[in-house]
PDB file of C-alpha atoms in Angstrom:
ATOM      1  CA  UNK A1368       0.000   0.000   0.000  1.00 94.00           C
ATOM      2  CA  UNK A1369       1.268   3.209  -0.659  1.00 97.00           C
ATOM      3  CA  UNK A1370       0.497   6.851   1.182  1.00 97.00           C
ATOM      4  CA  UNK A1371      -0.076   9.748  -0.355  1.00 96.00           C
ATOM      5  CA  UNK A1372       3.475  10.914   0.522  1.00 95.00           C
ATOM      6  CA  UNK A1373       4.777   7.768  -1.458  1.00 97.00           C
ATOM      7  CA  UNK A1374       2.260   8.594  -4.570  1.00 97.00           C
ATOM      8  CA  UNK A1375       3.794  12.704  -3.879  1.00 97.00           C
ATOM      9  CA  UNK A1376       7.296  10.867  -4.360  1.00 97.00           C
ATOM     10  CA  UNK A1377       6.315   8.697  -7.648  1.00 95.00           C
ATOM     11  CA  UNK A1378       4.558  11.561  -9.227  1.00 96.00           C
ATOM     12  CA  UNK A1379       6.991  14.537  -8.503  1.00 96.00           C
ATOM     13  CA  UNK A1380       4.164  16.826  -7.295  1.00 97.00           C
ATOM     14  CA  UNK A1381       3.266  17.645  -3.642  1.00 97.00           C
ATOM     15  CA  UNK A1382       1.434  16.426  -1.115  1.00 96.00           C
ATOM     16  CA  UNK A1383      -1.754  19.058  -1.888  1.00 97.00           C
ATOM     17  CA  UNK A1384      -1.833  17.826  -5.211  1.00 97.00           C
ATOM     18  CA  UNK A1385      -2.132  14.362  -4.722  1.00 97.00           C
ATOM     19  CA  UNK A1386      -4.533  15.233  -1.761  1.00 96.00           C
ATOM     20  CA  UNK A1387      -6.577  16.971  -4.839  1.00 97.00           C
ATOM     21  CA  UNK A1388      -6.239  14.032  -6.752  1.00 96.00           C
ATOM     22  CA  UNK A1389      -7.950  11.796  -4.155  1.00 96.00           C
ATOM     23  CA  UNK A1390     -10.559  14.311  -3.773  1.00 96.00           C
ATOM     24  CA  UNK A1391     -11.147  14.493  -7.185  1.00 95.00           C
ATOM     25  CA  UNK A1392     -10.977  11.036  -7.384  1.00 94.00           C
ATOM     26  CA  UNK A1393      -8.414  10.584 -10.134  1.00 95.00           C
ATOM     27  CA  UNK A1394      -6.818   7.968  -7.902  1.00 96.00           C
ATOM     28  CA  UNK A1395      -9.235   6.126  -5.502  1.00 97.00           C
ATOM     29  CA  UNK A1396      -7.747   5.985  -1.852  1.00 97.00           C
ATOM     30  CA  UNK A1397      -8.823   3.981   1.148  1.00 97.00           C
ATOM     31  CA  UNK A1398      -8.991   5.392   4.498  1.00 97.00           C
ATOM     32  CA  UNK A1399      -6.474   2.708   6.497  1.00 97.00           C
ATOM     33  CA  UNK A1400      -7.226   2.720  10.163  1.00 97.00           C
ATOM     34  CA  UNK A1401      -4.058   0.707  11.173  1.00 96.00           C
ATOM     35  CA  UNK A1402      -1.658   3.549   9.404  1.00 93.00           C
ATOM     36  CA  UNK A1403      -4.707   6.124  10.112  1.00 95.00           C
ATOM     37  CA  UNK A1404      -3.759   7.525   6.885  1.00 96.00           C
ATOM     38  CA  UNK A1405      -5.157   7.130   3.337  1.00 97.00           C
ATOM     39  CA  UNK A1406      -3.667   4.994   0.993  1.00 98.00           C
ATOM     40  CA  UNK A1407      -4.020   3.501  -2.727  1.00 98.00           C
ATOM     41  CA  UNK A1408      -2.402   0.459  -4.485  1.00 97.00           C
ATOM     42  CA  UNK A1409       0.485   0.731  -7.290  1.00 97.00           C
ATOM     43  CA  UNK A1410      -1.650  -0.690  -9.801  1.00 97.00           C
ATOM     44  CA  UNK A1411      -4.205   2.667  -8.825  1.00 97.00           C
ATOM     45  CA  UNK A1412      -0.847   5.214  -9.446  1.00 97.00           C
ATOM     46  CA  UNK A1413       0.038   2.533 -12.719  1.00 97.00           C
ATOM     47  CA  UNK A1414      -3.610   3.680 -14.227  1.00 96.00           C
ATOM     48  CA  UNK A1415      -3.566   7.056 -13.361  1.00 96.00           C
ATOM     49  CA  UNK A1416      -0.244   7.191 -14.973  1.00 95.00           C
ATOM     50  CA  UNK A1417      -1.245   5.667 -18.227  1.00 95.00           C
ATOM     51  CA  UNK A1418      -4.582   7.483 -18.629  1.00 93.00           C
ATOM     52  CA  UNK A1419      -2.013  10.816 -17.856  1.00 91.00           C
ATOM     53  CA  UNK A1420       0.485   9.697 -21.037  1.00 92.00           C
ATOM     54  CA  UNK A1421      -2.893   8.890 -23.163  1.00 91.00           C
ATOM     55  CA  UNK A1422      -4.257  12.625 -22.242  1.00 88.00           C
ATOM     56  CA  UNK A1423      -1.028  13.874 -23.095  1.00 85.00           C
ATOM     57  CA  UNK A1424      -0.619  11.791 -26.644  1.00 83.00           C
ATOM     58  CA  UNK A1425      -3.946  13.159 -27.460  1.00 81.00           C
ATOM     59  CA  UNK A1426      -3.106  16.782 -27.064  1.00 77.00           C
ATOM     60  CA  UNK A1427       0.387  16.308 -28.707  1.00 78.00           C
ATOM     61  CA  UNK A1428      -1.326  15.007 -31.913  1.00 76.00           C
ATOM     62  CA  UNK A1429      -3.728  17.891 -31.707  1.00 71.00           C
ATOM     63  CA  UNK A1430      -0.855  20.293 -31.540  1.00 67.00           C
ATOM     64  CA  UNK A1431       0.668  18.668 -34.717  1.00 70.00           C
ATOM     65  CA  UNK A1432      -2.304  18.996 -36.579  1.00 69.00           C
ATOM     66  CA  UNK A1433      -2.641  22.197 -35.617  1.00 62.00           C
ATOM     67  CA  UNK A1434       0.565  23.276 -36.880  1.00 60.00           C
ATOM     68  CA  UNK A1435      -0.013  21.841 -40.603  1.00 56.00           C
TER      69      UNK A1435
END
């Protein structure tokens, strides 16, 4: 399980950000009563990742076709 100061790590952004992220729920967290923290699974910071490179792609080949 990682904390949101590990997914702050992975990401290179801060800890508000990723706080912003749970609340938006771009990555689902679980409140952990044993840590008393929230916390998400790699395979939850894997997705968000690749749904981030897709959304970037996209606007990328929008720019190019722009530029023509």
């Amino acid at each position: 399980m990682l904390r949101q100061s590990d997914v702050a790590r992975i990401l290179g952004v801060s800890h508000q950000r990723v706080s912003q992220l749970r609340l938006r729920h771009r990555i689902e967290f679980a409140w952990d009563e044993n840590v008393g923290t929230w916390v998400t699974t790699t395979e939850e910071v894997e997705h968000f990742l690749e749904r981030r490179a897709q959304r970037s792609a996209v606007v990328c080949s929008q720019e190019t076709s722009f530029s023509k």
